[in-house]
């Protein structure tokens, strides 16, 4: 065997690495078997647990939309006394993706031609424009300026998208047009007037979108303590509690099934690699005995088994991961997260090295005198 022709003794690190490479090349059958097993393990994990992980990510992403992360605080009776001063404190809370705070609804008309169109609701805007309110024309409003939803512009008769509106509390220009998406689609028919938050201005509705579904419950408890109001008992909180619970169930069930499949594949790979390496090291026991007799340490012999195994496993996990990701993408139309894609080959490689430890330890522990004794 070419591996046995390399000078034995007490090699340094570079020499040990070189010997490991020579042994890897000298045992093509063992190297191919190791690579095949690790590639098969990786591929099976991706085809089973990987598909489950991709499906979990796709399902959870549907549940994790903005609607499932939205908490609505409202004062339908107007008796909660929800002042606008708490807006900035809420916006700065950890876990808040964005928020929208609006005041009482008051009808407004086309200020230039009141007889044109019909009245539409307007509300004071106490926060910055959120991502769900997208400007389609004009610009964002400054203080005491308004923007109108596309439906509201049509209803007001502002066909050229310019002009102003007049109502009981506001008489000023409309400087932009917007489209409103979920969870504030009802604003599409409204006019929003940029207003400074203050103690004498009351909010009627506050929409808070959490960064993740996991943040919903925390924000639901924390935000009411930061809102300035005179009667907290009148505050109404609408929270997607059912969707939060559903996501937790989905993560638990899909995640558990995927982990079980992955552990089964890794355990099968560990047994197969251990068995194949035990046979390979048993066939080389005279080589190991000769090295021990010439002064090689047991740890060096263990390394000389682990290095070729690691090289073969590295080639296998590379191929298995590539084919596995391609198959999941072809069947699911999506791939698992980057943590899963990197974690599977890493775990498989560690499993292969772990499987090589018992055969390597047994080979290194043999008595060189007994092995080399000539009958």
XYZ file of C-alpha atoms in Angstrom:
375
model
C 0.000 0.000 0.000
C 1.397 3.424 -0.843
C 0.364 4.722 2.554
C 2.661 2.114 4.133
C 5.629 3.285 2.033
C 5.700 6.702 3.650
C 8.429 7.054 6.235
C 7.069 6.161 9.660
C 8.167 7.497 13.023
C 7.214 10.796 14.693
C 6.206 13.100 11.836
C 5.579 16.801 12.253
C 2.272 18.452 11.410
C 3.112 19.023 7.750
C 4.487 15.525 7.378
C 1.391 14.124 9.101
C -0.876 16.007 6.713
C 1.169 14.779 3.775
C 0.900 11.195 4.971
C -2.852 11.581 5.420
C -3.136 12.783 1.820
C -1.023 9.868 0.580
C -3.186 7.371 2.483
C -6.325 9.024 1.022
C -4.929 8.525 -2.504
C -3.645 5.031 -1.742
C -7.108 3.803 -0.649
C -9.400 4.817 -3.521
C -12.051 2.260 -2.633
C -12.328 3.374 1.014
C -12.271 7.037 -0.016
C -14.995 6.512 -2.623
C -17.152 4.555 -0.160
C -16.786 7.309 2.454
C -17.602 10.000 -0.107
C -20.588 8.002 -1.385
C -22.024 7.442 2.095
C -21.662 11.094 3.145
C -23.094 12.285 -0.166
C -26.038 9.919 0.278
C -26.576 11.139 3.850
C -26.520 14.786 2.754
C -28.832 14.106 -0.161
C -31.299 12.148 1.972
C -31.343 14.880 4.621
C -32.106 17.527 1.997
C -34.741 15.399 0.269
C -36.508 14.690 3.566
C -35.700 17.236 6.281
C -34.689 19.852 3.694
C -38.052 19.680 1.973
C -39.752 19.868 5.364
C -37.646 22.912 6.264
C -38.455 24.613 2.954
C -42.150 23.864 3.409
C -42.005 25.195 6.972
C -40.341 28.397 5.808
C -42.941 28.862 3.066
C -45.908 28.231 5.386
C -44.533 30.357 8.217
C -43.766 33.212 5.808
C -47.452 33.241 4.845
C -48.480 33.391 8.488
C -45.741 35.930 9.216
C -47.142 38.590 6.875
C -47.809 42.140 8.027
C -51.440 41.286 8.823
C -50.325 38.585 11.262
C -47.945 41.010 12.964
C -50.341 43.941 13.306
C -51.713 45.137 16.636
C -54.422 47.769 16.488
C -55.013 50.069 19.459
C -58.190 52.118 19.091
C -60.494 54.383 21.030
C -63.893 53.744 19.390
C -65.851 55.620 22.070
C -63.490 58.572 22.201
C -63.401 58.317 25.996
C -59.949 56.780 26.435
C -58.320 60.189 25.963
C -55.541 58.740 23.830
C -53.172 61.701 23.446
C -50.644 61.838 20.636
C -47.622 62.455 22.866
C -46.869 58.743 23.232
C -46.273 58.212 19.524
C -42.496 58.634 19.517
C -42.041 56.354 22.529
C -43.947 53.554 20.813
C -42.032 53.928 17.547
C -38.711 53.512 19.374
C -39.673 50.269 21.131
C -37.558 47.187 20.258
C -39.505 44.813 18.049
C -41.551 47.539 16.311
C -41.224 47.374 12.535
C -43.414 50.400 11.854
C -46.409 52.214 13.229
C -49.186 54.503 12.044
C -51.087 56.857 14.354
C -54.144 58.784 13.170
C -56.714 61.014 14.853
C -60.452 61.624 14.656
C -62.209 61.408 11.307
C -63.614 64.643 9.850
C -65.164 65.049 6.389
C -63.468 67.335 3.860
C -64.422 68.590 0.375
C -62.676 69.966 -2.651
C -61.752 73.474 -1.453
C -61.720 75.066 -4.928
C -65.007 73.537 -6.113
C -67.044 72.251 -3.136
C -69.893 71.293 -5.452
C -67.663 68.830 -7.340
C -67.398 65.281 -6.070
C -68.443 64.261 -2.583
C -67.041 64.534 0.956
C -64.362 62.059 2.060
C -63.038 61.307 5.542
C -59.842 62.963 6.703
C -57.692 62.257 9.764
C -54.670 63.788 11.445
C -51.446 61.849 10.797
C -49.191 61.865 13.870
C -46.488 59.450 12.641
C -44.242 59.003 9.642
C -45.668 57.302 6.568
C -45.289 53.522 6.915
C -44.238 51.158 4.086
C -47.885 50.163 3.571
C -48.710 53.734 2.512
C -46.883 54.208 -0.795
C -46.811 57.571 -2.548
C -47.812 57.288 -6.206
C -47.643 60.990 -7.052
C -46.407 64.185 -5.442
C -44.420 64.136 -2.209
C -44.716 63.355 1.482
C -46.638 65.987 3.457
C -45.009 68.565 5.667
C -46.810 70.004 8.687
C -50.353 71.155 7.869
C -50.246 69.550 4.429
C -52.323 66.623 3.249
C -52.038 63.559 1.063
C -55.002 61.629 -0.287
C -55.651 58.027 -1.236
C -56.267 57.393 -4.922
C -59.938 56.585 -4.250
C -60.309 59.760 -2.202
C -58.792 61.875 -4.993
C -61.368 60.534 -7.429
C -64.218 61.111 -4.975
C -63.072 64.705 -4.372
C -62.984 65.428 -8.094
C -59.267 66.209 -8.075
C -58.735 64.475 -11.391
C -55.481 66.285 -12.146
C -54.110 65.245 -8.746
C -53.676 68.858 -7.628
C -55.694 71.161 -5.444
C -56.732 71.347 -1.828
C -59.367 70.251 0.637
C -61.429 72.087 3.243
C -63.126 70.815 6.361
C -63.993 71.775 9.893
C -60.400 71.435 11.126
C -58.301 71.810 7.987
C -58.089 74.008 4.925
C -54.947 73.356 2.934
C -53.192 71.758 -0.035
C -53.071 68.125 -1.075
C -49.426 67.543 -2.007
C -49.448 63.830 -2.818
C -51.430 60.743 -3.668
C -50.940 57.324 -2.105
C -51.960 53.687 -2.342
C -52.618 51.892 0.944
C -51.876 48.191 1.326
C -52.629 45.700 4.099
C -53.147 46.170 6.995
C -54.354 49.765 6.380
C -56.155 49.376 3.045
C -59.159 51.352 4.354
C -57.030 54.520 4.224
C -57.255 54.347 0.435
C -60.462 56.380 0.677
C -59.118 58.929 3.167
C -57.136 62.138 3.373
C -54.239 62.220 5.852
C -53.154 65.561 7.313
C -49.636 65.766 8.784
C -49.977 67.047 12.344
C -47.602 67.608 15.255
C -48.197 65.150 18.139
C -49.185 67.021 21.298
C -51.118 66.609 24.522
C -54.123 68.460 23.143
C -54.471 66.251 20.049
C -56.213 62.904 20.456
C -55.486 59.750 18.532
C -58.271 57.451 17.472
C -56.256 54.519 16.042
C -52.675 53.306 16.356
C -51.440 50.512 14.092
C -48.253 48.786 15.235
C -46.576 46.133 13.069
C -44.103 43.928 14.923
C -40.851 42.794 13.343
C -41.778 39.150 13.923
C -44.830 37.275 15.127
C -42.852 36.377 18.251
C -42.769 40.103 19.189
C -46.558 40.509 19.078
C -47.341 39.378 22.603
C -44.539 41.464 24.128
C -45.648 44.624 22.315
C -49.285 43.960 23.139
C -48.393 44.186 26.830
C -45.802 46.979 26.625
C -47.451 49.557 24.357
C -50.522 50.401 26.501
C -48.184 51.426 29.331
C -46.482 53.924 27.021
C -49.599 55.514 25.543
C -50.830 58.658 27.279
C -54.552 58.264 28.044
C -57.045 59.304 30.675
C -59.112 56.107 30.816
C -57.171 52.938 29.853
C -60.286 50.801 30.324
C -61.744 52.315 27.143
C -58.742 51.273 25.013
C -59.516 48.498 22.551
C -56.718 46.131 21.475
C -57.078 43.941 18.390
C -54.251 41.396 18.235
C -53.669 38.395 15.910
C -53.333 36.006 18.863
C -54.737 33.056 16.907
C -52.145 33.499 14.147
C -49.355 33.769 16.712
C -50.450 30.457 18.236
C -50.782 28.905 14.772
C -47.235 29.853 13.836
C -45.886 28.368 17.045
C -47.726 25.103 16.310
C -46.470 25.012 12.717
C -42.892 25.646 13.757
C -43.109 22.946 16.397
C -44.711 20.201 14.302
C -42.812 20.786 11.058
C -39.540 21.408 12.871
C -39.822 18.245 14.980
C -40.532 16.008 11.981
C -37.604 17.496 10.068
C -35.208 17.024 12.969
C -36.268 13.389 13.409
C -35.639 12.634 9.738
C -32.257 14.343 9.854
C -31.147 12.471 12.978
C -32.197 9.161 11.412
C -30.150 9.860 8.280
C -27.103 10.966 10.280
C -27.288 7.914 12.544
C -27.478 5.601 9.517
C -24.482 7.326 7.974
C -22.497 7.063 11.216
C -23.035 3.295 11.414
C -22.175 2.684 7.744
C -19.003 4.778 7.870
C -17.885 3.163 11.132
C -18.365 -0.342 9.696
C -16.525 0.424 6.443
C -13.629 2.099 8.247
C -13.340 -0.707 10.771
C -12.771 -3.143 7.912
C -10.276 -0.802 6.240
C -8.241 -0.226 9.420
C -8.286 -3.940 10.254
C -6.726 -4.640 6.856
C -3.946 -2.155 7.655
C -3.153 -3.377 11.179
C 0.394 -4.494 10.233
C 1.103 -1.037 8.848
C -0.117 0.515 12.105
C 1.910 -1.994 14.130
C 5.064 -1.155 12.180
C 4.522 2.573 12.778
C 3.977 1.999 16.492
C 7.144 -0.113 16.676
C 9.122 2.697 15.037
C 7.906 5.298 17.535
C 4.656 6.726 16.127
C 2.262 7.827 18.872
C -1.263 6.492 19.174
C -2.649 9.979 18.576
C -0.673 10.234 15.319
C -2.176 6.957 14.131
C -5.665 8.178 15.008
C -5.013 11.335 12.962
C -3.840 9.217 10.013
C -7.250 7.544 10.010
C -9.252 10.745 10.529
C -7.513 12.770 7.812
C -8.364 10.479 4.843
C -11.863 10.036 6.235
C -12.304 13.800 6.465
C -11.086 14.318 2.897
C -13.456 11.684 1.535
C -16.338 13.061 3.588
C -15.595 16.612 2.432
C -15.882 15.547 -1.199
C -19.091 13.674 -0.409
C -20.849 16.484 1.467
C -19.942 18.928 -1.301
C -21.610 16.773 -3.938
C -24.519 15.798 -1.684
C -25.262 19.393 -0.710
C -25.163 20.595 -4.306
C -27.517 17.910 -5.569
C -29.705 18.174 -2.469
C -30.272 21.918 -2.794
C -30.985 21.499 -6.511
C -33.559 18.756 -5.856
C -35.346 20.714 -3.125
C -35.496 23.767 -5.371
C -36.835 21.678 -8.260
C -39.558 20.014 -6.182
C -40.525 22.809 -3.760
C -39.760 25.908 -5.804
C -37.747 27.209 -2.856
C -34.754 26.210 -0.748
C -34.175 25.999 3.014
C -32.480 28.854 4.836
C -28.732 29.412 4.620
C -28.297 28.071 8.175
C -29.812 24.739 7.110
C -27.792 24.593 3.879
C -24.524 25.131 5.755
C -25.523 23.116 8.816
C -26.329 19.836 7.041
C -22.885 19.323 5.422
C -21.162 20.459 8.622
C -23.090 17.949 10.732
C -22.523 15.204 8.155
C -18.782 15.899 8.078
C -18.610 15.831 11.883
C -20.622 12.603 11.884
C -18.131 11.003 9.487
C -15.202 12.032 11.690
C -17.022 10.786 14.779
C -17.655 7.454 13.061
C -13.924 7.169 12.309
C -12.851 7.631 15.938
C -13.704 4.116 17.259
C -11.946 2.205 14.392
C -8.964 4.578 14.619
C -8.754 4.176 18.397
C -8.939 0.389 18.163
C -6.223 0.308 15.498
C -3.941 2.620 17.490
C -4.400 0.615 20.693
C -3.152 -2.665 19.210
C 0.050 -4.165 20.650
C 2.690 -3.765 17.904
C 4.705 -6.743 19.159
C 1.717 -9.083 18.884
C 0.727 -7.716 15.461
C 4.231 -7.995 13.992
C 5.046 -11.382 15.588
C 5.795 -13.946 12.892
C 4.076 -17.302 13.636
